[in-house]
Amino acid sequence: MKLGIHFSNFTLPGGAEALAPTLAATARAAEEGGASLFTLMDHWFQMESLATSYDPMLEGYTSLGFVAGQTSTIKLGLLVTGVTYRYPGLLAKIVTTLDVLSGGRAVLGLGAAWYEREHLGLGVPYPALGERFGRLEETIQICQQMWSDDDGAYDGEYYHLAETICSPKPIQKPGPELLIGGSGEKKTLRLVAQYADACNLFDVGLDGLRHKLEVLRGHCDDLGRDYDAIEKTVITGADRFDDADVFLAAMETYSAIGIKLVTTSPKAPDPAGWVARTTEVLGTRLREI
């Protein structure tokens, strides 16, 4: 089983001046510890479930560009990009830039977006849920077209592009891995089955995850998609890592139902130290599952 590190808490000692070195040190610790994926959130305000909307938050893709220069092998992405935050043609260009400058390490994480307050606060349109899912599907289609040999027009319900030129193309062919985040059974998991290389599920326990994967398998059967071609990942709390034996036993059960990567957010006030200690204790044993 693989490990992902999700850097989500920017309320750290030293204030704004300390964020760059702390972020860099944490990403390097993740890479050196054998983690496969390093992700950030795609928010402008900090989530109120984690801190307050006034707590620090950095823009995601700018930060990933910085992290790309501090690392050399670990995959990089947002968990996940809110579909409302960037026009899809520009998003494809941004992710392409990350892929080219990181040497082919970009992951495109996508979701339907949910944080209404930051949209309203910064004057960004926040359409109804059904429209956001429609825009999500069109965004996927636009990114796929921009990463193909077709540089012609795209004419959807929500987006109209006269040209889909993307030069240079991503280093990864045909493009960066597409990961769709969320557990909604009717829309999200169906989009996973239709388009995604990977899904990211919340840790709702073994029985809950088994049910979500059964729903995903059903969508794959309906669409004629190879269920086994989709990488199944889960995000869980850092507290689960406190007891190594208990955590590893749980991950063995998760692996048995098809989960291949577990992601967590390192603990403050020393995320780099937490990552280094955790990968030293758990890294090898986790990879052996």
Coordinates of C-alpha atoms in Angstrom, one line a residue:
M1 CA 0.0 0.0 0.0
K2 CA 1.2 3.5 -0.9
L3 CA 1.2 6.6 1.3
G4 CA 0.1 10.1 0.4
I5 CA 0.8 13.3 2.5
H6 CA -1.9 16.0 2.3
F7 CA -0.6 19.3 3.6
S8 CA -3.7 21.1 4.9
N9 CA -2.8 23.2 7.9
F10 CA -1.0 26.4 7.3
T11 CA -1.5 27.7 10.9
L12 CA 2.1 27.0 12.0
P13 CA 4.8 28.6 14.2
G14 CA 6.7 31.5 12.6
G15 CA 3.8 33.0 10.6
A16 CA 3.9 33.7 6.9
E17 CA 7.7 33.8 6.7
A18 CA 7.9 30.2 7.9
L19 CA 5.4 28.8 5.5
A20 CA 7.8 28.3 2.5
P21 CA 10.6 26.5 4.5
T22 CA 8.0 24.4 6.4
L23 CA 6.2 23.4 3.2
A24 CA 9.4 22.5 1.5
A25 CA 10.7 20.5 4.4
T26 CA 7.5 18.6 4.7
A27 CA 7.4 17.7 1.0
R28 CA 11.1 16.6 1.1
A29 CA 10.4 14.5 4.2
A30 CA 7.5 12.8 2.4
E31 CA 9.6 12.1 -0.7
E32 CA 12.6 10.9 1.3
G33 CA 10.3 8.7 3.5
G34 CA 8.9 6.9 0.4
A35 CA 5.5 8.6 0.1
S36 CA 4.1 8.4 -3.4
L37 CA 1.9 11.5 -3.4
F38 CA 2.0 15.0 -2.0
T39 CA -1.2 17.1 -2.1
L40 CA -2.5 20.4 -1.0
M41 CA -6.1 21.7 -0.7
D42 CA -7.7 23.9 -3.3
H43 CA -9.2 26.7 -1.2
W44 CA -8.8 30.4 -0.7
F45 CA -10.2 30.4 2.8
Q46 CA -9.2 27.8 5.4
M47 CA -11.9 25.3 6.0
E48 CA -14.0 26.1 9.1
S49 CA -14.1 22.4 10.0
L50 CA -10.3 22.6 10.5
A51 CA -9.7 26.1 11.8
T52 CA -11.3 29.4 10.9
S53 CA -11.8 31.1 7.5
Y54 CA -9.3 33.8 8.8
D55 CA -6.5 31.2 9.3
P56 CA -3.7 31.1 6.6
M57 CA -4.4 29.4 3.3
L58 CA -2.1 29.4 0.2
E59 CA -3.3 29.2 -3.4
G60 CA -2.8 25.6 -4.5
Y61 CA -1.2 25.5 -7.9
T62 CA 1.3 28.3 -7.1
S63 CA 2.3 26.3 -4.1
L64 CA 2.6 23.0 -6.1
G65 CA 5.0 24.8 -8.5
F66 CA 7.1 25.8 -5.5
V67 CA 7.0 22.2 -4.2
A68 CA 8.0 20.9 -7.6
G69 CA 11.2 22.8 -7.3
Q70 CA 11.9 21.3 -3.9
T71 CA 11.4 17.7 -4.9
S72 CA 12.3 15.3 -7.7
T73 CA 10.2 12.1 -7.7
I74 CA 7.0 12.4 -5.7
K75 CA 3.7 13.0 -7.5
L76 CA 2.0 16.4 -6.9
G77 CA -1.6 17.4 -7.0
L78 CA -4.5 19.1 -5.3
L79 CA -7.0 17.1 -3.3
V80 CA -9.0 18.2 -5.1
T81 CA -9.3 21.1 -7.5
G82 CA -12.7 22.8 -7.2
V83 CA -14.2 22.9 -10.7
T84 CA -15.6 26.4 -10.1
Y85 CA -12.3 28.0 -9.3
R86 CA -10.7 28.2 -12.8
Y87 CA -11.9 28.1 -16.4
P88 CA -11.2 24.6 -17.7
G89 CA -9.0 25.6 -20.6
L90 CA -6.8 27.6 -18.2
L91 CA -6.9 24.7 -15.7
A92 CA -5.6 22.3 -18.4
K93 CA -2.8 24.8 -19.1
I94 CA -1.9 25.2 -15.4
V95 CA -1.7 21.4 -14.8
T96 CA 0.3 21.0 -18.0
T97 CA 2.7 23.6 -16.8
L98 CA 3.1 21.7 -13.5
D99 CA 3.6 18.5 -15.3
V100 CA 6.3 19.9 -17.7
L101 CA 8.2 21.7 -15.0
S102 CA 8.1 18.8 -12.5
G103 CA 9.3 16.3 -15.0
G104 CA 5.9 14.5 -15.4
R105 CA 4.7 14.4 -11.8
A106 CA 1.4 16.2 -11.9
V107 CA -1.9 14.6 -10.8
L108 CA -5.2 16.3 -11.8
G109 CA -7.5 16.0 -8.8
L110 CA -11.0 17.3 -9.5
G111 CA -14.2 17.7 -7.6
A112 CA -17.5 19.6 -7.8
A113 CA -16.5 22.2 -5.2
W114 CA -18.5 22.9 -2.0
Y115 CA -17.2 25.9 0.0
E116 CA -19.8 28.5 -0.7
R117 CA -18.4 31.1 1.7
E118 CA -15.1 31.6 -0.1
H119 CA -16.9 31.9 -3.5
L120 CA -19.2 34.6 -2.2
G121 CA -16.4 36.2 -0.3
L122 CA -14.2 36.6 -3.3
G123 CA -16.9 37.2 -5.9
V124 CA -16.7 33.9 -7.7
P125 CA -19.9 32.4 -9.1
Y126 CA -21.3 29.5 -7.1
P127 CA -23.9 27.7 -9.2
A128 CA -26.3 25.0 -7.9
L129 CA -25.0 21.5 -7.3
G130 CA -26.4 20.0 -10.5
E131 CA -24.7 22.7 -12.6
R132 CA -21.4 22.2 -10.8
F133 CA -21.5 18.5 -11.7
G134 CA -22.3 19.4 -15.3
R135 CA -19.3 21.8 -15.3
L136 CA -17.2 19.0 -13.8
E137 CA -17.9 16.6 -16.6
E138 CA -17.3 19.3 -19.2
T139 CA -14.0 20.3 -17.5
I140 CA -12.8 16.7 -17.7
Q141 CA -13.7 16.5 -21.4
I142 CA -11.9 19.8 -22.1
C143 CA -8.7 18.7 -20.4
Q144 CA -8.8 15.4 -22.3
Q145 CA -9.2 17.3 -25.6
M146 CA -6.4 19.7 -24.8
W147 CA -4.1 16.8 -24.0
S148 CA -5.0 15.1 -27.3
D149 CA -4.1 15.9 -30.9
D150 CA -7.5 17.6 -31.3
D151 CA -6.9 21.4 -31.0
G152 CA -10.3 22.3 -32.4
A153 CA -13.4 23.8 -30.8
Y154 CA -15.3 22.5 -27.8
D155 CA -18.9 23.4 -27.6
G156 CA -20.6 22.3 -24.4
E157 CA -23.6 23.5 -22.4
Y158 CA -21.5 25.6 -20.0
Y159 CA -18.2 26.1 -21.8
H160 CA -17.4 27.2 -25.3
L161 CA -13.8 27.1 -26.5
A162 CA -12.9 28.3 -30.1
E163 CA -9.6 26.5 -29.9
T164 CA -8.1 24.0 -27.5
I165 CA -4.4 24.5 -28.3
C166 CA -2.1 23.3 -25.5
S167 CA 1.6 23.6 -26.3
P168 CA 3.7 22.1 -25.0
K169 CA 1.7 19.0 -24.2
P170 CA 2.2 17.3 -20.8
I171 CA 5.1 15.0 -20.4
Q172 CA 2.8 12.2 -19.2
K173 CA 0.9 10.7 -22.0
P174 CA -1.8 11.2 -22.9
G175 CA -1.9 13.5 -19.8
P176 CA -1.7 13.6 -16.0
E177 CA -3.6 11.0 -14.0
L178 CA -7.2 12.1 -13.3
L179 CA -8.3 11.6 -9.7
I180 CA -11.9 12.4 -8.8
G181 CA -12.6 13.1 -5.1
G182 CA -15.8 12.4 -3.3
S183 CA -18.1 9.6 -2.4
G184 CA -21.5 10.5 -3.9
E185 CA -23.0 7.4 -5.3
K186 CA -25.2 8.7 -8.1
K187 CA -23.0 11.3 -9.7
T188 CA -19.4 11.3 -8.4
L189 CA -18.8 7.6 -8.5
R190 CA -20.4 7.4 -11.9
L191 CA -18.0 10.1 -13.2
V192 CA -15.2 8.1 -11.7
A193 CA -16.3 5.0 -13.6
Q194 CA -16.6 6.9 -16.8
Y195 CA -13.5 9.1 -16.8
A196 CA -11.1 8.7 -13.8
D197 CA -7.8 6.9 -13.3
A198 CA -8.3 7.1 -9.6
C199 CA -10.8 8.0 -6.9
N200 CA -10.4 9.4 -3.4
L201 CA -12.9 8.3 -0.8
F202 CA -13.4 9.5 2.8
D203 CA -12.5 6.9 5.4
V204 CA -15.9 5.8 6.5
G205 CA -14.7 2.4 7.8
L206 CA -14.3 -1.0 6.2
D207 CA -18.0 -1.7 5.7
G208 CA -18.7 1.8 4.3
L209 CA -15.7 1.7 1.9
R210 CA -16.7 -1.8 0.7
H211 CA -20.2 -0.4 -0.1
K212 CA -18.8 2.6 -2.0
L213 CA -16.6 0.3 -4.0
E214 CA -19.5 -2.0 -4.8
V215 CA -21.4 1.1 -6.1
L216 CA -18.4 2.0 -8.2
R217 CA -18.1 -1.5 -9.6
G218 CA -21.8 -1.3 -10.6
H219 CA -21.2 1.9 -12.5
C220 CA -18.2 0.3 -14.2
D221 CA -20.4 -2.7 -15.2
D222 CA -23.0 -0.3 -16.6
L223 CA -20.5 1.7 -18.6
G224 CA -18.3 -1.2 -19.7
R225 CA -15.3 0.1 -17.8
D226 CA -12.6 -2.1 -16.3
Y227 CA -13.1 -1.6 -12.5
D228 CA -9.6 -2.8 -11.8
A229 CA -8.1 -0.1 -13.9
I230 CA -9.2 2.5 -11.4
E231 CA -6.9 3.2 -8.4
K232 CA -8.8 3.3 -5.2
T233 CA -7.5 5.7 -2.6
V234 CA -8.7 6.9 0.8
I235 CA -8.0 9.9 3.0
T236 CA -8.0 9.3 6.8
G237 CA -7.1 11.2 10.0
A238 CA -3.6 11.4 11.3
D239 CA -4.7 10.0 14.7
R240 CA -5.1 6.6 13.0
F241 CA -1.3 6.5 12.7
D242 CA -0.7 6.7 16.4
D243 CA -0.7 3.0 17.0
A244 CA 1.3 1.4 14.2
D245 CA 0.1 -2.2 14.7
V246 CA -3.5 -1.2 14.8
F247 CA -3.2 1.1 11.8
L248 CA -1.4 -1.5 9.7
A249 CA -3.9 -4.2 10.6
A250 CA -6.7 -1.8 9.4
M251 CA -4.8 -1.1 6.2
E252 CA -4.5 -4.8 5.5
T253 CA -8.3 -5.0 5.5
Y254 CA -8.5 -2.0 3.3
S255 CA -6.0 -3.4 0.9
A256 CA -8.1 -6.6 0.7
I257 CA -11.1 -4.7 -0.7
G258 CA -8.9 -2.8 -3.2
I259 CA -7.6 0.3 -1.5
K260 CA -4.1 0.9 -2.7
L261 CA -3.1 4.4 -1.3
V262 CA -3.9 6.0 2.0
T263 CA -3.5 9.8 2.5
T264 CA -3.4 11.8 5.7
S265 CA -2.5 15.3 6.9
P266 CA 0.6 15.6 9.1
K267 CA 0.1 17.0 12.6
A268 CA 1.1 20.6 13.6
P269 CA 3.2 22.3 14.8
D270 CA 5.9 20.2 13.1
P271 CA 4.5 18.6 10.0
A272 CA 7.9 17.8 8.5
G273 CA 9.0 16.1 11.7
W274 CA 5.8 14.2 11.9
V275 CA 6.2 13.0 8.4
A276 CA 9.8 11.9 9.0
R277 CA 8.9 10.0 12.1
T278 CA 5.8 8.4 10.6
T279 CA 7.5 7.2 7.4
E280 CA 10.4 5.8 9.4
V281 CA 8.1 3.8 11.7
L282 CA 5.5 2.8 9.1
G283 CA 6.9 3.3 5.6
T284 CA 8.4 -0.1 4.9
R285 CA 5.7 -2.1 6.7
L286 CA 3.0 -0.2 4.8
R287 CA 4.6 -0.8 1.4
E288 CA 4.7 -4.5 2.2
I289 CA 0.9 -4.7 2.5

